[in-house]
Amino acid sequence: MVIAEPEVGKAAVVVDVAALSSPRFAALPPLALYVHIPWCLKKCPYCDFNSHEAKGEAPEAAYVDALLADLEFALPSIWSRRIVSIFIGGGTPSLFSAEAIDRLLAGIRARVPLAPDAEITLEANPGTFEREKFAGYRAAGVNRLSVGIQSFDPKHLAAIGRVHDADEARRAADAALAIFGNVNFDLMYALPNQTVAEAEADVATALAFAPPHLSFYHLTLEPNTLFHRYPPPLPDEEAAADIEDAVHATLESAGYRHYETSAFAHPGRECRHNLNYWRFGDYLGIGAGAHSKLSFADRIVRQVRYRQPKQYLEQVAAGAPLQEDSVVTRKDVGFEFMLNALRLTDGVPAALFAERTGYPLALVRQGLEAAEARGLIERDPAMLRPTALGRRFLNDLQQLFLP
Ligand SMILES: C[S@@+](CC[C@H](N)C(=O)[O-])C[C@H]1O[C@@H](n2cnc3c(N)ncnc32)[C@H](O)[C@@H]1O
Ligand code: SF4
């Protein structure tokens, strides 16, 4: 609806009233906590995450203090809400000692209510730990380990500039499974000069460990990385699609469910923390450059903390860790919801749209009609679920919901 209300002495002002109305939430979504540790031994040439070479010891004690101060600063935004999962990601969180992780988790538990069965994941890189450190993380309360294997092939590990070798990858896989059981391996494919047979061999090695969860990412050239500036000889689109098809089939026949674009799991071992992102749940991100999405009775906000570790520490000390703080507009929220939900093989119940965005599903009616007409989304009024074609051409499907 449009109102034309001329101000005195001015031309009529046209206001789209619908665009100004705010969302309504009957209940707030589940809330997860993300903790960012921004240091690595060395920057990998393909990586655009907020990670920085440690150049000596990372200041772990000061950083844990800052994380807890940061959490305290955020408490008014999440007052009385329970945390359903924690993900300690990076960077390389396994650079931190078990004592630091123990102090961090104890500090979190003392400040926010944590669900008794909360999934608590920590990202570990091969070559940055030993078994005792793992056992220490487990004793601190970490109950899921995500290991950045990337490849078991020495040639490919060298080509992508990893600090670990194939033996370290195997030792890390062994130790993770022995101590945690609940483990994810990150693997990448379409590596420089990689053939289908080599990618299959990587996956066969991973499967021999039988991790309950596997993430399988297409190596992408991200702006502001060394690989973007000096591109290595990557398999072309067709060769990458051949790798993807072969490996997906192998994983599925080995009993893994391809439940999200890049994620495979044994039934019941899906990553709960990530599922919350894809279902447009809330998350508070603390630490350098961490992103948050938080719902309130009448709005959804996105926040980003200062990215550079040094500046982040200074800003937390000054009581102002937020570099960006904005309200998600009605124009963007439909796209943001669909961007996430359509990554899931099973999609989400249609009713979740209104529950999580605070707006009726009609907000994305045009996109839904276009997607249905092209066979990219199921014609099921109870579900928002991509078809097999929609999963293959996910970018095209997602773009139909662009504001
Ligand atoms: C937050 S990162 C870092 C985890 C950990 N530091 C490591 O590198 O092992 C999580 C995962 O994203 C994947 N990743 C990072 N950069 C990527 C890129 N350019 N293309 C595809 N996957 C990427 C890697 O598999 C990595 O393990
Ligand atoms: S270790 Fe992981 S986070 Fe660190 S630079 Fe490499 S890919 Fe990025």
Tab-separated table of C-alpha atoms and ligand atoms in Angstrom:
chain	number	residue	atom	x	y	z
A	1	MET	CA	0.000	0.000	0.000
A	2	VAL	CA	1.248	3.458	-0.880
A	3	ILE	CA	0.490	6.723	0.865
A	4	ALA	CA	1.129	10.086	-0.731
A	5	GLU	CA	1.241	12.614	2.088
A	6	PRO	CA	2.420	16.022	0.880
A	7	GLU	CA	4.491	17.848	3.475
A	8	VAL	CA	3.911	21.571	3.655
A	9	GLY	CA	5.685	23.233	0.771
A	10	LYS	CA	7.065	19.939	-0.594
A	11	ALA	CA	6.110	17.415	-3.240
A	12	ALA	CA	4.190	14.299	-2.203
A	13	VAL	CA	6.311	11.708	-0.342
A	14	VAL	CA	5.623	8.185	-1.527
A	15	VAL	CA	5.961	5.615	1.211
A	16	ASP	CA	5.577	1.885	0.832
A	17	VAL	CA	3.892	1.155	4.152
A	18	ALA	CA	4.351	-2.588	3.815
A	19	ALA	CA	8.102	-2.053	3.460
A	20	LEU	CA	8.202	-0.249	6.776
A	21	SER	CA	6.323	-2.804	8.840
A	22	SER	CA	8.483	-4.852	11.149
A	23	PRO	CA	8.538	-8.623	11.596
A	24	ARG	CA	6.499	-10.354	14.288
A	25	PHE	CA	7.888	-13.316	16.197
A	26	ALA	CA	5.718	-15.652	18.235
A	27	ALA	CA	8.899	-17.198	19.678
A	28	LEU	CA	12.591	-16.570	19.145
A	29	PRO	CA	14.641	-19.193	17.263
A	30	PRO	CA	17.204	-21.491	18.897
A	31	LEU	CA	20.441	-19.665	19.752
A	32	ALA	CA	23.929	-21.029	18.989
A	33	LEU	CA	27.311	-19.578	20.001
A	34	TYR	CA	30.239	-19.255	17.584
A	35	VAL	CA	33.716	-18.476	18.951
A	36	HIS	CA	36.403	-17.339	16.503
A	37	ILE	CA	40.108	-18.009	17.098
A	38	PRO	CA	41.913	-15.984	14.412
A	39	TRP	CA	45.452	-17.431	14.334
A	40	CYS	CA	47.122	-20.122	12.209
A	41	LEU	CA	50.685	-21.401	11.938
A	42	LYS	CA	50.786	-20.189	8.342
A	43	LYS	CA	48.247	-18.659	5.961
A	44	CYS	CA	47.113	-21.169	3.319
A	45	PRO	CA	47.192	-19.746	-0.234
A	46	TYR	CA	43.485	-20.471	-0.919
A	47	CYS	CA	42.053	-19.243	2.389
A	48	ASP	CA	39.969	-16.096	2.799
A	49	PHE	CA	38.853	-16.771	6.355
A	50	ASN	CA	39.763	-14.248	9.036
A	51	SER	CA	42.992	-16.022	9.916
A	52	HIS	CA	46.405	-14.540	10.602
A	53	GLU	CA	49.872	-16.024	10.916
A	54	ALA	CA	50.630	-16.399	14.607
A	55	LYS	CA	54.303	-15.262	14.217
A	56	GLY	CA	55.302	-16.756	17.555
A	57	GLU	CA	52.886	-17.560	20.343
A	58	ALA	CA	49.281	-16.417	19.966
A	59	PRO	CA	48.277	-14.335	23.026
A	60	GLU	CA	45.868	-16.997	24.236
A	61	ALA	CA	45.373	-15.813	27.817
A	62	ALA	CA	44.586	-12.240	26.765
A	63	TYR	CA	42.359	-13.510	23.982
A	64	VAL	CA	40.306	-15.794	26.245
A	65	ASP	CA	39.864	-12.820	28.624
A	66	ALA	CA	38.677	-10.731	25.676
A	67	LEU	CA	36.259	-13.433	24.477
A	68	LEU	CA	34.652	-13.598	27.896
A	69	ALA	CA	34.459	-9.804	28.145
A	70	ASP	CA	32.955	-9.793	24.652
A	71	LEU	CA	30.343	-12.346	25.755
A	72	GLU	CA	29.501	-10.203	28.768
A	73	PHE	CA	29.099	-7.200	26.505
A	74	ALA	CA	26.612	-9.244	24.409
A	75	LEU	CA	24.549	-10.550	27.340
A	76	PRO	CA	21.812	-7.884	27.140
A	77	SER	CA	21.143	-9.011	23.540
A	78	ILE	CA	20.575	-12.650	24.512
A	79	TRP	CA	19.259	-12.275	28.024
A	80	SER	CA	17.862	-15.506	29.507
A	81	ARG	CA	18.213	-17.385	26.217
A	82	ARG	CA	19.730	-20.855	26.294
A	83	ILE	CA	22.687	-21.773	24.066
A	84	VAL	CA	21.982	-24.954	22.096
A	85	SER	CA	25.445	-25.489	20.557
A	86	ILE	CA	28.941	-24.009	20.549
A	87	PHE	CA	31.371	-24.019	17.625
A	88	ILE	CA	34.978	-22.962	18.255
A	89	GLY	CA	36.289	-22.249	14.771
A	90	GLY	CA	39.082	-20.404	13.068
A	91	GLY	CA	41.711	-19.934	12.156
A	92	THR	CA	43.194	-22.826	14.038
A	93	PRO	CA	41.620	-23.246	17.480
A	94	SER	CA	43.858	-26.263	18.120
A	95	LEU	CA	46.780	-23.817	18.435
A	96	PHE	CA	45.285	-23.028	21.843
A	97	SER	CA	46.166	-25.156	24.850
A	98	ALA	CA	43.593	-27.405	26.497
A	99	GLU	CA	43.835	-25.122	29.567
A	100	ALA	CA	42.801	-22.104	27.500
A	101	ILE	CA	39.833	-23.983	25.998
A	102	ASP	CA	38.862	-25.206	29.466
A	103	ARG	CA	38.923	-21.649	30.824
A	104	LEU	CA	36.921	-20.444	27.827
A	105	LEU	CA	34.196	-23.094	28.203
A	106	ALA	CA	34.035	-22.686	31.974
A	107	GLY	CA	33.702	-18.928	31.460
A	108	ILE	CA	30.910	-19.404	28.927
A	109	ARG	CA	29.033	-21.806	31.232
A	110	ALA	CA	29.311	-19.294	34.075
A	111	ARG	CA	27.768	-16.534	31.950
A	112	VAL	CA	25.053	-18.159	29.824
A	113	PRO	CA	22.698	-21.108	30.266
A	114	LEU	CA	23.948	-23.983	28.148
A	115	ALA	CA	21.653	-26.854	27.069
A	116	PRO	CA	22.747	-30.014	28.909
A	117	ASP	CA	23.129	-31.912	25.612
A	118	ALA	CA	24.781	-29.004	23.741
A	119	GLU	CA	27.013	-30.016	20.833
A	120	ILE	CA	30.424	-28.386	21.420
A	121	THR	CA	32.685	-28.562	18.358
A	122	LEU	CA	36.305	-27.469	18.040
A	123	GLU	CA	38.230	-27.186	14.758
A	124	ALA	CA	41.627	-28.864	14.822
A	125	ASN	CA	44.386	-28.856	12.224
A	126	PRO	CA	46.670	-31.852	11.812
A	127	GLY	CA	50.138	-30.944	12.953
A	128	THR	CA	49.058	-28.530	15.687
A	129	PHE	CA	48.297	-30.993	18.425
A	130	GLU	CA	49.126	-34.178	20.089
A	131	ARG	CA	46.939	-36.803	21.734
A	132	GLU	CA	47.210	-35.276	25.219
A	133	LYS	CA	45.953	-31.952	23.909
A	134	PHE	CA	42.939	-33.719	22.386
A	135	ALA	CA	42.198	-35.505	25.634
A	136	GLY	CA	42.409	-32.114	27.347
A	137	TYR	CA	39.842	-30.593	24.970
A	138	ARG	CA	37.562	-33.559	25.623
A	139	ALA	CA	37.957	-33.119	29.389
A	140	ALA	CA	37.167	-29.391	28.988
A	141	GLY	CA	33.785	-30.341	27.503
A	142	VAL	CA	34.401	-30.335	23.755
A	143	ASN	CA	32.338	-33.271	22.451
A	144	ARG	CA	32.871	-33.027	18.684
A	145	LEU	CA	36.089	-32.473	16.733
A	146	SER	CA	36.271	-31.147	13.179
A	147	VAL	CA	39.610	-32.066	11.643
A	148	GLY	CA	40.962	-30.086	8.676
A	149	ILE	CA	42.384	-33.021	6.739
A	150	GLN	CA	41.814	-31.511	3.229
A	151	SER	CA	43.589	-34.440	1.515
A	152	PHE	CA	45.568	-37.547	2.415
A	153	ASP	CA	47.708	-37.204	-0.719
A	154	PRO	CA	51.187	-35.705	-0.043
A	155	LYS	CA	51.326	-34.199	-3.532
A	156	HIS	CA	48.033	-32.344	-3.097
A	157	LEU	CA	48.755	-31.289	0.472
A	158	ALA	CA	51.959	-29.661	-0.808
A	159	ALA	CA	50.150	-28.093	-3.791
A	160	ILE	CA	47.665	-26.331	-1.523
A	161	GLY	CA	50.375	-25.208	0.897
A	162	ARG	CA	49.250	-27.129	3.975
A	163	VAL	CA	51.655	-27.280	6.914
A	164	HIS	CA	50.792	-30.923	7.640
A	165	ASP	CA	51.789	-34.032	5.722
A	166	ALA	CA	49.819	-37.209	4.977
A	167	ASP	CA	51.118	-39.060	8.067
A	168	GLU	CA	50.052	-36.215	10.313
A	169	ALA	CA	46.623	-36.254	8.642
A	170	ARG	CA	46.278	-39.981	9.409
A	171	ARG	CA	47.505	-39.586	12.989
A	172	ALA	CA	45.075	-36.715	13.553
A	173	ALA	CA	42.200	-38.781	12.141
A	174	ASP	CA	43.081	-41.721	14.394
A	175	ALA	CA	43.451	-39.651	17.551
A	176	ALA	CA	40.252	-37.679	16.880
A	177	LEU	CA	38.192	-40.835	16.473
A	178	ALA	CA	39.755	-42.594	19.447
A	179	ILE	CA	39.166	-39.650	21.795
A	180	PHE	CA	35.970	-38.052	20.460
A	181	GLY	CA	34.155	-40.569	18.290
A	182	ASN	CA	31.957	-37.671	17.182
A	183	VAL	CA	34.233	-36.347	14.446
A	184	ASN	CA	34.074	-34.465	11.162
A	185	PHE	CA	36.756	-34.519	8.478
A	186	ASP	CA	37.029	-31.509	6.168
A	187	LEU	CA	38.142	-32.629	2.713
A	188	MET	CA	38.534	-30.458	-0.374
A	189	TYR	CA	38.357	-31.557	-4.012
A	190	ALA	CA	39.130	-30.137	-7.428
A	191	LEU	CA	42.667	-29.561	-6.125
A	192	PRO	CA	45.451	-28.541	-8.547
A	193	ASN	CA	45.804	-31.242	-11.252
A	194	GLN	CA	43.621	-33.655	-9.253
A	195	THR	CA	42.090	-36.560	-11.192
A	196	VAL	CA	38.841	-38.401	-10.406
A	197	ALA	CA	40.878	-41.447	-9.316
A	198	GLU	CA	42.964	-39.330	-6.912
A	199	ALA	CA	39.879	-37.747	-5.356
A	200	GLU	CA	38.310	-41.199	-5.016
A	201	ALA	CA	41.485	-42.447	-3.325
A	202	ASP	CA	41.293	-39.574	-0.818
A	203	VAL	CA	37.721	-40.430	0.005
A	204	ALA	CA	38.504	-44.155	0.272
A	205	THR	CA	41.211	-43.308	2.814
A	206	ALA	CA	38.776	-41.135	4.756
A	207	LEU	CA	36.117	-43.870	4.674
A	208	ALA	CA	38.559	-46.391	6.131
A	209	PHE	CA	38.414	-44.304	9.346
A	210	ALA	CA	34.574	-44.281	9.232
A	211	PRO	CA	34.112	-40.738	10.611
A	212	PRO	CA	30.432	-40.086	11.393
A	213	HIS	CA	30.548	-36.799	9.440
A	214	LEU	CA	32.414	-35.635	6.352
A	215	SER	CA	32.483	-32.194	4.751
A	216	PHE	CA	33.493	-32.204	1.120
A	217	TYR	CA	34.248	-28.765	-0.324
A	218	HIS	CA	34.959	-27.700	-3.893
A	219	LEU	CA	38.206	-25.681	-3.717
A	220	THR	CA	37.264	-22.175	-4.829
A	221	LEU	CA	39.480	-19.251	-5.783
A	222	GLU	CA	38.564	-16.509	-3.368
A	223	PRO	CA	39.475	-12.846	-3.990
A	224	ASN	CA	42.335	-11.593	-1.795
A	225	THR	CA	44.099	-14.947	-1.710
A	226	LEU	CA	47.431	-15.966	-3.212
A	227	PHE	CA	45.682	-18.569	-5.402
A	228	HIS	CA	43.450	-15.865	-6.830
A	229	ARG	CA	46.452	-13.805	-7.809
A	230	TYR	CA	48.486	-16.782	-9.083
A	231	PRO	CA	45.897	-19.415	-10.033
A	232	PRO	CA	47.143	-23.005	-9.909
A	233	PRO	CA	46.150	-25.512	-12.637
A	234	LEU	CA	42.725	-26.471	-11.286
A	235	PRO	CA	40.462	-29.080	-12.922
A	236	ASP	CA	37.929	-27.377	-15.205
A	237	GLU	CA	34.218	-27.265	-14.417
A	238	GLU	CA	33.474	-30.543	-16.186
A	239	ALA	CA	36.329	-32.401	-14.503
A	240	ALA	CA	35.261	-31.007	-11.115
A	241	ALA	CA	31.677	-32.151	-11.757
A	242	ASP	CA	32.996	-35.650	-12.589
A	243	ILE	CA	34.888	-35.744	-9.280
A	244	GLU	CA	31.827	-34.532	-7.440
A	245	ASP	CA	29.508	-37.136	-9.006
A	246	ALA	CA	31.921	-40.011	-8.392
A	247	VAL	CA	32.634	-39.073	-4.779
A	248	HIS	CA	29.023	-38.311	-3.882
A	249	ALA	CA	27.993	-41.742	-5.177
A	250	THR	CA	30.792	-43.434	-3.190
A	251	LEU	CA	29.853	-41.626	0.023
A	252	GLU	CA	26.174	-42.400	-0.378
A	253	SER	CA	26.790	-46.074	-1.032
A	254	ALA	CA	28.994	-46.129	2.089
A	255	GLY	CA	25.966	-45.122	4.199
A	256	TYR	CA	26.477	-41.350	4.399
A	257	ARG	CA	23.513	-39.109	3.774
A	258	HIS	CA	24.215	-36.079	1.594
A	259	TYR	CA	22.125	-33.856	3.828
A	260	GLU	CA	23.531	-30.464	2.827
A	261	THR	CA	25.376	-29.123	-0.252
A	262	SER	CA	28.827	-29.976	1.166
A	263	ALA	CA	27.993	-32.185	4.164
A	264	PHE	CA	27.599	-35.944	4.561
A	265	ALA	CA	26.716	-37.779	7.754
A	266	HIS	CA	25.708	-41.057	9.228
A	267	PRO	CA	22.044	-40.845	10.245
A	268	GLY	CA	21.706	-38.775	13.427
A	269	ARG	CA	25.261	-37.352	13.153
A	270	GLU	CA	24.409	-34.205	11.205
A	271	CYS	CA	26.169	-31.123	12.590
A	272	ARG	CA	23.570	-29.536	14.859
A	273	HIS	CA	25.395	-26.195	15.000
A	274	ASN	CA	25.428	-25.864	11.200
A	275	LEU	CA	21.840	-27.115	10.882
A	276	ASN	CA	20.850	-24.169	13.043
A	277	TYR	CA	22.472	-21.769	10.515
A	278	TRP	CA	20.743	-23.434	7.576
A	279	ARG	CA	17.390	-23.344	9.359
A	280	PHE	CA	17.877	-19.623	9.934
A	281	GLY	CA	18.349	-19.977	13.664
A	282	ASP	CA	20.087	-17.308	15.723
A	283	TYR	CA	23.782	-17.220	16.533
A	284	LEU	CA	25.964	-14.992	18.609
A	285	GLY	CA	29.524	-14.818	17.254
A	286	ILE	CA	32.267	-13.681	19.614
A	287	GLY	CA	35.912	-13.139	18.710
A	288	ALA	CA	37.721	-11.255	15.958
A	289	GLY	CA	35.570	-10.757	12.853
A	290	ALA	CA	32.787	-13.018	14.173
A	291	HIS	CA	29.318	-12.590	12.661
A	292	SER	CA	26.047	-12.703	14.614
A	293	LYS	CA	22.411	-12.931	13.632
A	294	LEU	CA	20.057	-12.174	16.495
A	295	SER	CA	16.279	-11.913	16.573
A	296	PHE	CA	14.298	-9.637	18.871
A	297	ALA	CA	10.504	-9.316	19.201
A	298	ASP	CA	10.338	-6.838	16.298
A	299	ARG	CA	13.587	-7.111	14.321
A	300	ILE	CA	16.523	-9.244	13.233
A	301	VAL	CA	19.993	-7.738	13.504
A	302	ARG	CA	23.327	-8.694	12.025
A	303	GLN	CA	26.549	-7.747	13.746
A	304	VAL	CA	30.221	-8.087	12.848
A	305	ARG	CA	33.055	-7.677	15.324
A	306	TYR	CA	36.393	-6.006	14.503
A	307	ARG	CA	38.414	-8.288	12.238
A	308	GLN	CA	42.056	-7.632	13.052
A	309	PRO	CA	42.994	-9.469	16.243
A	310	LYS	CA	44.929	-6.507	17.648
A	311	GLN	CA	42.138	-4.068	16.956
A	312	TYR	CA	39.564	-6.525	18.310
A	313	LEU	CA	41.486	-6.799	21.599
A	314	GLU	CA	41.659	-3.003	21.839
A	315	GLN	CA	37.990	-2.553	21.019
A	316	VAL	CA	36.893	-5.150	23.569
A	317	ALA	CA	39.020	-3.356	26.167
A	318	ALA	CA	37.209	-0.156	25.186
A	319	GLY	CA	33.838	-1.913	25.555
A	320	ALA	CA	32.970	-1.569	21.849
A	321	PRO	CA	33.728	-4.758	19.874
A	322	LEU	CA	31.114	-4.196	17.134
A	323	GLN	CA	32.317	-2.876	13.809
A	324	GLU	CA	28.953	-3.337	12.096
A	325	ASP	CA	25.446	-3.510	13.514
A	326	SER	CA	22.480	-3.411	11.154
A	327	VAL	CA	18.849	-4.432	10.946
A	328	VAL	CA	17.947	-7.064	8.332
A	329	THR	CA	15.413	-5.424	6.062
A	330	ARG	CA	12.189	-6.954	4.873
A	331	LYS	CA	13.660	-6.696	1.368
A	332	ASP	CA	16.594	-8.974	2.228
A	333	VAL	CA	15.203	-11.384	4.769
A	334	GLY	CA	13.365	-13.666	2.331
A	335	PHE	CA	16.489	-14.132	0.233
A	336	GLU	CA	18.644	-14.756	3.305
A	337	PHE	CA	16.257	-17.412	4.578
A	338	MET	CA	16.049	-19.197	1.210
A	339	LEU	CA	19.823	-18.966	0.665
A	340	ASN	CA	20.303	-21.090	3.773
A	341	ALA	CA	17.280	-23.390	3.729
A	342	LEU	CA	17.760	-24.480	0.111
A	343	ARG	CA	21.197	-25.910	0.951
A	344	LEU	CA	19.436	-28.680	2.850
A	345	THR	CA	18.535	-31.796	0.871
A	346	ASP	CA	15.336	-32.177	2.903
A	347	GLY	CA	14.647	-28.451	2.826
A	348	VAL	CA	12.579	-27.072	5.701
A	349	PRO	CA	8.868	-27.023	6.618
A	350	ALA	CA	7.162	-24.120	4.844
A	351	ALA	CA	5.892	-22.877	8.218
A	352	LEU	CA	9.486	-22.256	9.321
A	353	PHE	CA	9.667	-19.261	6.977
A	354	ALA	CA	7.192	-17.205	9.019
A	355	GLU	CA	8.552	-18.563	12.290
A	356	ARG	CA	12.126	-17.473	11.521
A	357	THR	CA	11.699	-14.355	9.373
A	358	GLY	CA	8.616	-12.908	11.102
A	359	TYR	CA	6.922	-12.425	7.706
A	360	PRO	CA	4.424	-14.539	5.752
A	361	LEU	CA	5.707	-16.871	3.042
A	362	ALA	CA	4.007	-14.610	0.483
A	363	LEU	CA	7.129	-12.443	0.790
A	364	VAL	CA	8.929	-14.885	-1.545
A	365	ARG	CA	5.932	-15.879	-3.676
A	366	GLN	CA	7.464	-14.636	-6.945
A	367	GLY	CA	10.669	-16.575	-6.379
A	368	LEU	CA	8.762	-19.729	-5.432
A	369	GLU	CA	6.621	-19.538	-8.557
A	370	ALA	CA	9.657	-19.041	-10.793
A	371	ALA	CA	11.530	-21.903	-9.079
A	372	GLU	CA	8.560	-24.255	-9.393
A	373	ALA	CA	8.066	-23.379	-13.044
A	374	ARG	CA	11.703	-24.332	-13.709
A	375	GLY	CA	11.509	-27.560	-11.724
A	376	LEU	CA	14.082	-26.331	-9.176
A	377	ILE	CA	11.868	-26.596	-6.110
A	378	GLU	CA	9.285	-29.238	-5.117
A	379	ARG	CA	5.603	-28.414	-5.525
A	380	ASP	CA	4.823	-29.331	-1.941
A	381	PRO	CA	2.884	-26.696	0.003
A	382	ALA	CA	4.059	-28.116	3.329
A	383	MET	CA	7.790	-28.002	2.500
A	384	LEU	CA	10.399	-25.745	0.952
A	385	ARG	CA	12.617	-28.374	-0.633
A	386	PRO	CA	14.932	-28.202	-3.652
A	387	THR	CA	14.530	-30.845	-6.379
A	388	ALA	CA	17.573	-32.832	-7.553
A	389	LEU	CA	17.850	-30.276	-10.379
A	390	GLY	CA	17.631	-27.423	-7.858
A	391	ARG	CA	20.448	-28.947	-5.813
A	392	ARG	CA	22.642	-29.240	-8.879
A	393	PHE	CA	21.962	-25.653	-9.935
A	394	LEU	CA	21.755	-24.258	-6.429
A	395	ASN	CA	23.160	-20.837	-7.347
A	396	ASP	CA	20.515	-20.347	-10.043
A	397	LEU	CA	17.810	-21.443	-7.615
A	398	GLN	CA	19.027	-19.128	-4.841
A	399	GLN	CA	19.255	-16.176	-7.206
A	400	LEU	CA	15.541	-16.397	-7.965
A	401	PHE	CA	14.997	-15.061	-4.430
A	402	LEU	CA	17.309	-12.061	-4.757
A	403	PRO	CA	15.535	-8.886	-3.632
B	1	LIG	C1	37.206	-22.414	8.737
B	1	LIG	S1	38.075	-23.371	7.597
B	1	LIG	C2	39.413	-23.773	8.585
B	1	LIG	C3	39.621	-25.029	9.306
B	1	LIG	C4	41.056	-25.298	9.670
B	1	LIG	N1	41.773	-24.117	9.991
B	1	LIG	C5	41.801	-25.971	8.536
B	1	LIG	O1	42.192	-25.270	7.607
B	1	LIG	O2	41.983	-27.155	8.575
B	1	LIG	C6	37.004	-24.705	7.379
B	1	LIG	C7	37.173	-25.444	6.079
B	1	LIG	O3	36.849	-24.662	4.971
B	1	LIG	C8	37.422	-25.251	3.824
B	1	LIG	N2	37.961	-24.180	2.985
B	1	LIG	C9	38.756	-23.158	3.332
B	1	LIG	N3	39.031	-22.373	2.259
B	1	LIG	C10	38.403	-22.935	1.196
B	1	LIG	C11	38.308	-22.625	-0.203
B	1	LIG	N4	38.928	-21.560	-0.727
B	1	LIG	N5	37.556	-23.429	-0.974
B	1	LIG	C12	36.918	-24.498	-0.452
B	1	LIG	N6	36.979	-24.846	0.835
B	1	LIG	C13	37.705	-24.076	1.650
B	1	LIG	C14	38.517	-26.190	4.305
B	1	LIG	O4	38.130	-27.530	4.061
B	1	LIG	C15	38.562	-25.910	5.789
B	1	LIG	O5	38.894	-27.054	6.541
B	2	SF4	S1	44.779	-23.379	8.455
B	2	SF4	FE1	42.586	-23.171	7.895
B	2	SF4	S2	41.965	-21.131	8.602
B	2	SF4	FE2	44.206	-21.232	8.677
B	2	SF4	S3	44.867	-20.322	6.774
B	2	SF4	FE3	44.739	-22.536	6.429
B	2	SF4	S4	42.630	-22.891	5.699
B	2	SF4	FE4	42.682	-20.842	6.548
